[in-house]
Short mmCIF file of C-alpha atoms and ligand atoms in Angstrom, two decimals:
data_model
loop_
_atom_site.label_atom_id
_atom_site.label_comp_id
_atom_site.label_asym_id
_atom_site.label_seq_id
_atom_site.Cartn_x
_atom_site.Cartn_y
_atom_site.Cartn_z
CA MET A 879 -36.42 -16.66 -27.83
CA GLY A 880 -34.57 -19.41 -25.98
CA GLU A 881 -35.26 -20.35 -22.42
CA GLN A 882 -33.91 -17.93 -19.84
CA PRO A 883 -31.03 -19.42 -17.83
CA GLN A 884 -32.12 -20.20 -14.32
CA THR A 885 -30.89 -17.61 -11.86
CA PRO A 886 -29.10 -19.18 -8.91
CA PRO A 887 -30.52 -18.20 -5.51
CA ARG A 888 -29.14 -14.86 -4.33
CA THR A 889 -27.56 -16.41 -1.25
CA ALA A 890 -25.51 -18.78 -3.43
CA VAL A 891 -24.30 -15.89 -5.56
CA ALA A 892 -23.40 -13.89 -2.47
CA ALA A 893 -21.51 -16.84 -0.99
CA ALA A 894 -19.50 -17.31 -4.19
CA ARG A 895 -18.72 -13.62 -4.53
CA GLY A 896 -18.10 -13.02 -0.84
CA ARG A 897 -20.20 -10.79 1.38
CA ASP A 898 -22.12 -7.86 -0.10
CA THR A 899 -21.64 -5.21 2.57
CA LEU A 900 -18.36 -4.00 4.00
CA ARG A 901 -18.66 -3.31 7.72
CA VAL A 902 -15.88 -1.04 8.93
CA CYS A 903 -15.17 -0.21 12.55
CA ALA A 904 -12.99 2.85 13.22
CA LEU A 905 -11.16 2.83 16.54
CA TYR A 906 -11.00 6.23 18.26
CA PRO A 907 -11.98 8.16 15.10
CA GLU A 908 -11.67 11.55 16.84
CA LEU A 909 -8.48 10.96 18.81
CA MET A 910 -6.56 8.95 16.24
CA ASN A 911 -6.96 11.11 13.17
CA ILE A 912 -3.92 13.06 12.17
CA TYR A 913 -2.98 14.26 8.66
CA ALA A 914 -6.58 13.58 7.58
CA ASP A 915 -6.20 9.84 8.18
CA ARG A 916 -10.00 9.66 8.28
CA GLY A 917 -9.86 10.16 4.50
CA ASN A 918 -8.98 6.47 4.37
CA LEU A 919 -12.49 5.67 5.55
CA LEU A 920 -14.07 7.94 2.98
CA LEU A 921 -12.16 6.26 0.18
CA LEU A 922 -13.21 2.80 1.34
CA GLN A 923 -16.82 3.99 1.41
CA ARG A 924 -16.70 5.48 -2.08
CA ARG A 925 -14.99 2.49 -3.68
CA CYS A 926 -17.60 0.18 -2.18
CA GLU A 927 -20.52 2.38 -3.22
CA TRP A 928 -19.24 2.83 -6.78
CA ARG A 929 -19.34 -0.94 -7.12
CA GLY A 930 -22.71 -1.46 -5.50
CA ILE A 931 -21.14 -2.94 -2.37
CA GLY A 932 -22.88 -1.83 0.83
CA PHE A 933 -20.86 0.13 3.37
CA GLU A 934 -21.48 0.43 7.10
CA LEU A 935 -19.29 2.45 9.43
CA SER A 936 -19.21 2.10 13.20
CA ALA A 937 -16.84 3.39 15.85
CA SER A 938 -15.26 2.00 18.98
CA ASP A 939 -14.22 4.74 21.37
CA LEU A 940 -12.55 4.94 24.77
CA GLY A 941 -14.17 2.60 27.26
CA GLU A 942 -16.01 0.54 24.62
CA PRO A 943 -15.03 -3.11 24.27
CA LEU A 944 -14.55 -4.20 20.68
CA ASP A 945 -16.94 -6.80 19.26
CA PRO A 946 -14.73 -8.94 16.98
CA ASP A 947 -17.69 -10.00 14.84
CA ALA A 948 -19.15 -6.53 14.35
CA ALA A 949 -16.92 -5.55 11.43
CA ASP A 950 -14.99 -7.01 8.50
CA LEU A 951 -12.34 -4.31 8.59
CA PHE A 952 -10.98 -2.51 11.65
CA TYR A 953 -9.16 0.78 11.25
CA ILE A 954 -7.00 2.94 13.49
CA GLY A 955 -5.30 6.14 12.36
CA GLY A 956 -2.33 8.09 13.68
CA GLY A 957 -2.30 10.42 16.63
CA GLN A 958 -0.44 12.93 18.75
CA ASP A 959 1.44 11.41 21.69
CA ARG A 960 -1.09 12.85 24.20
CA ASP A 961 -4.09 11.23 22.47
CA GLN A 962 -2.14 8.11 21.68
CA ALA A 963 -1.43 7.59 25.39
CA LEU A 964 -5.16 7.52 26.19
CA CYS A 965 -5.79 5.04 23.40
CA ALA A 966 -2.82 2.84 24.34
CA LEU A 967 -4.24 2.15 27.78
CA ASP A 968 -7.74 1.59 26.43
CA LEU A 969 -6.53 -0.74 23.67
CA ALA A 970 -4.48 -2.78 26.11
CA GLU A 971 -7.14 -2.95 28.83
CA VAL A 972 -10.55 -2.70 27.15
CA LYS A 973 -10.10 -3.87 23.56
CA ARG A 974 -7.26 -6.40 23.77
CA GLU A 975 -9.44 -9.49 23.70
CA GLY A 976 -11.70 -8.20 20.93
CA ILE A 977 -8.92 -7.15 18.62
CA HIS A 978 -7.04 -10.43 19.02
CA ALA A 979 -10.24 -12.37 18.31
CA ALA A 980 -10.99 -10.22 15.23
CA ALA A 981 -7.54 -10.84 13.74
CA ALA A 982 -7.71 -14.55 14.60
CA ARG A 983 -10.93 -14.96 12.63
CA GLY A 984 -9.35 -13.23 9.61
CA ALA A 985 -10.89 -9.75 9.84
CA ALA A 986 -8.80 -7.12 8.08
CA LEU A 987 -7.05 -4.45 10.12
CA LEU A 988 -5.32 -1.32 8.88
CA ALA A 989 -3.31 0.68 11.41
CA VAL A 990 -1.52 3.91 10.50
CA CYS A 991 1.44 5.50 12.34
CA GLY A 992 0.39 5.99 15.98
CA GLY A 993 -2.14 3.20 15.50
CA TYR A 994 0.55 0.99 13.99
CA GLN A 995 2.86 1.62 16.94
CA LEU A 996 0.11 0.49 19.31
CA LEU A 997 -0.24 -2.90 17.60
CA GLY A 998 3.02 -4.00 19.19
CA HIS A 999 4.21 -4.74 22.70
CA SER A 1000 5.05 -1.24 23.83
CA TYR A 1001 5.55 2.36 22.80
CA GLU A 1002 8.18 4.57 24.42
CA MET A 1003 7.08 8.14 25.00
CA GLY A 1004 9.53 10.32 26.89
CA ASP A 1005 10.35 8.42 30.06
CA GLN A 1006 7.05 6.58 29.93
CA THR A 1007 6.56 3.19 28.29
CA LEU A 1008 3.00 2.68 27.11
CA PRO A 1009 1.58 -0.79 26.61
CA GLY A 1010 0.63 -1.96 23.13
CA VAL A 1011 -2.13 -4.40 22.31
CA GLY A 1012 0.42 -7.15 21.53
CA LEU A 1013 -1.13 -8.25 18.26
CA VAL A 1014 2.15 -8.31 16.37
CA ASP A 1015 5.69 -8.79 17.58
CA LEU A 1016 7.09 -5.28 17.47
CA THR A 1017 8.24 -2.58 19.84
CA THR A 1018 8.56 1.14 19.28
CA VAL A 1019 11.39 2.99 20.98
CA ARG A 1020 12.80 6.50 20.90
CA SER A 1021 16.30 7.53 19.95
CA ASP A 1022 18.25 10.75 20.20
CA GLY A 1023 17.91 11.35 16.49
CA PRO A 1024 15.43 13.72 14.86
CA ARG A 1025 11.83 12.87 14.04
CA LEU A 1026 11.55 10.87 10.84
CA ILE A 1027 9.68 13.19 8.52
CA GLY A 1028 9.15 13.33 4.78
CA ASN A 1029 7.65 11.80 1.71
CA VAL A 1030 8.11 8.09 1.45
CA ALA A 1031 7.70 5.33 -1.11
CA ILE A 1032 7.91 1.61 -0.43
CA GLU A 1033 7.76 -1.50 -2.56
CA VAL A 1034 5.18 -4.00 -1.42
CA ASP A 1035 4.18 -7.47 -2.57
CA LEU A 1036 0.89 -8.73 -1.19
CA GLY A 1037 0.95 -11.80 -3.39
CA GLU A 1038 0.04 -10.06 -6.63
CA GLY A 1039 3.53 -8.94 -7.66
CA PRO A 1040 5.45 -5.84 -6.60
CA ARG A 1041 3.49 -2.60 -6.19
CA VAL A 1042 4.37 0.79 -4.75
CA LEU A 1043 2.80 2.62 -1.84
CA ALA A 1044 3.57 6.32 -1.53
CA GLY A 1045 2.75 8.69 1.29
CA PHE A 1046 4.08 10.90 4.05
CA GLU A 1047 5.65 9.98 7.37
CA ASN A 1048 6.21 11.94 10.57
CA HIS A 1049 7.14 9.95 13.64
CA GLY A 1050 9.45 10.21 16.60
CA GLY A 1051 9.14 6.50 17.41
CA ARG A 1052 11.41 3.88 15.86
CA THR A 1053 9.70 0.57 15.28
CA ARG A 1054 11.59 -2.70 15.48
CA LEU A 1055 10.00 -5.90 14.21
CA GLY A 1056 10.49 -9.25 15.94
CA ALA A 1057 12.40 -11.89 13.97
CA GLY A 1058 9.24 -13.72 12.94
CA GLU A 1059 7.39 -10.70 11.55
CA THR A 1060 7.27 -9.65 7.90
CA PRO A 1061 7.55 -5.98 7.01
CA LEU A 1062 4.90 -4.50 4.77
CA GLY A 1063 7.51 -3.30 2.29
CA ARG A 1064 11.00 -2.25 1.38
CA VAL A 1065 11.85 1.43 1.58
CA LEU A 1066 12.52 3.01 -1.82
CA LYS A 1067 12.65 6.57 -0.50
CA GLY A 1068 12.18 7.90 3.01
CA HIS A 1069 12.83 6.52 6.49
CA GLY A 1070 10.42 3.64 7.12
CA ASN A 1071 10.20 1.83 10.44
CA ASP A 1072 13.34 3.20 12.05
CA GLY A 1073 15.41 5.06 9.48
CA GLU A 1074 17.99 2.28 9.25
CA SER A 1075 16.52 -1.17 8.66
CA GLY A 1076 15.34 -0.34 5.13
CA VAL A 1077 11.88 -1.75 5.81
CA GLU A 1078 8.49 -0.22 6.44
CA GLY A 1079 5.40 -1.37 8.26
CA VAL A 1080 4.29 -4.85 9.13
CA ARG A 1081 2.00 -7.38 7.50
CA ARG A 1082 0.61 -10.51 9.01
CA ASP A 1083 -2.21 -12.11 7.00
CA ASN A 1084 -4.94 -9.48 6.81
CA VAL A 1085 -3.32 -7.17 9.38
CA ILE A 1086 -1.38 -4.22 8.01
CA GLY A 1087 0.51 -1.60 9.98
CA THR A 1088 2.28 1.30 8.27
CA TYR A 1089 3.69 4.76 8.95
CA LEU A 1090 2.23 6.12 5.72
CA HIS A 1091 -0.18 9.03 5.99
CA GLY A 1092 -1.41 10.93 3.00
CA PRO A 1093 -4.05 9.88 3.68
CA LEU A 1094 -2.73 6.53 2.54
CA LEU A 1095 -5.62 4.98 0.62
CA PRO A 1096 -6.65 7.89 -1.66
CA LYS A 1097 -3.07 7.95 -2.92
CA ASN A 1098 -2.85 4.17 -3.18
CA ALA A 1099 -6.29 3.02 -4.22
CA TRP A 1100 -5.01 -0.46 -5.06
CA LEU A 1101 -4.40 -1.11 -1.36
CA ALA A 1102 -7.96 -0.03 -0.55
CA ASP A 1103 -9.22 -2.63 -3.02
CA TRP A 1104 -6.96 -5.29 -1.54
CA LEU A 1105 -8.35 -4.54 1.92
CA ILE A 1106 -11.96 -4.54 0.72
CA ALA A 1107 -11.50 -7.87 -1.08
CA ARG A 1108 -9.77 -9.46 1.91
CA ALA A 1109 -12.33 -8.14 4.37
CA LEU A 1110 -15.22 -9.43 2.27
CA GLY A 1111 -13.58 -12.78 1.65
CA ARG A 1112 -13.60 -12.32 -2.13
CA SER A 1113 -11.19 -14.37 -4.14
CA GLU A 1114 -12.05 -12.71 -7.47
CA PRO A 1115 -10.61 -9.24 -8.14
CA LEU A 1116 -13.10 -6.41 -7.55
CA PRO A 1117 -14.58 -4.82 -10.70
CA ALA A 1118 -12.27 -2.13 -12.10
CA LEU A 1119 -13.15 1.55 -11.62
CA ASP A 1120 -12.14 4.63 -13.55
CA ASP A 1121 -9.07 5.50 -11.50
CA ALA A 1122 -7.72 8.41 -13.53
CA LEU A 1123 -7.74 10.79 -10.53
CA GLU A 1124 -6.52 8.14 -8.08
CA ASN A 1125 -3.68 7.23 -10.42
CA ALA A 1126 -2.73 10.90 -10.76
CA ALA A 1127 -2.67 11.23 -6.95
CA HIS A 1128 -0.46 8.15 -6.72
CA VAL A 1129 1.96 9.40 -9.36
CA GLU A 1130 2.19 12.76 -7.62
CA ALA A 1131 2.89 11.13 -4.22
CA ARG A 1132 5.63 9.02 -5.80
CA ARG A 1133 7.06 12.06 -7.51
CA ALA A 1134 7.11 13.93 -4.18
CA ALA A 1135 9.03 11.05 -2.63
CA GLY A 1136 11.45 10.96 -5.56
CA ALA A 1137 10.60 7.38 -6.50
N1 LIG B 1381 3.07 9.99 18.14
C1 LIG B 1381 3.74 9.11 17.28
C2 LIG B 1381 5.20 9.45 17.02
O1 LIG B 1381 5.58 10.59 16.98
C3 LIG B 1381 2.97 8.92 16.00
C4 LIG B 1381 2.71 10.20 15.27
C5 LIG B 1381 1.79 10.04 14.11
O2 LIG B 1381 0.80 9.30 14.15
N2 LIG B 1381 2.06 10.80 13.07
O3 LIG B 1381 6.01 8.58 16.83
#
């Protein structure tokens, strides 16, 4: 038998592969959880565990400042206007500094629907204008038109070629991106940010905002993997999983949207 190759120290392996545990912080997990958006967290957990990647979940609730170094991935789901109003004030007053610092150091952030709206400068609700956390240049206004509801599919390119995200949207707010912002995707079917611009969501580096519920990640497992890899600082693709069920869920969501 030949000589065993020398095993590099574990720390060196970890550094080359990126970190070994995904730390996720959910913002307002009780208040901002509509259409089972919390399912996104469950999918992240499972896809880490199936690959032997550690998973730690924490929460940041009303009144709790956000520690920008405490997580690799921050998550905020959608919410009813009433709950969203509470969170808007808290985000703007208590968590503003933390969330800006987290994004600046490259932490990943996924914000869905109501959470997405709060990433911007302001959110119009009736005759009230709520502050946003001002992380990305967008505003969300109301119009006389109906709520934007239905199945939706968008085409997205996160640097790995065009992919599709499919889900469900239900929002009264119309989101307008500032000139310097990049949308997450192009609407194939559905309404998107405002029902007229033809674009959906926002993406800036590792920050993603989108109107897509579903929940989003179980129907679009590839995006979960992109987020995990980004959050862990991995440049190599994550090991493949048996995604037969996830692919079936994706195909069904696309079919529902007519894309
Ligand atoms: N309250 C927001 C709106 O209606 C977002 C709703 C949601 O998260 N589904 O625009």
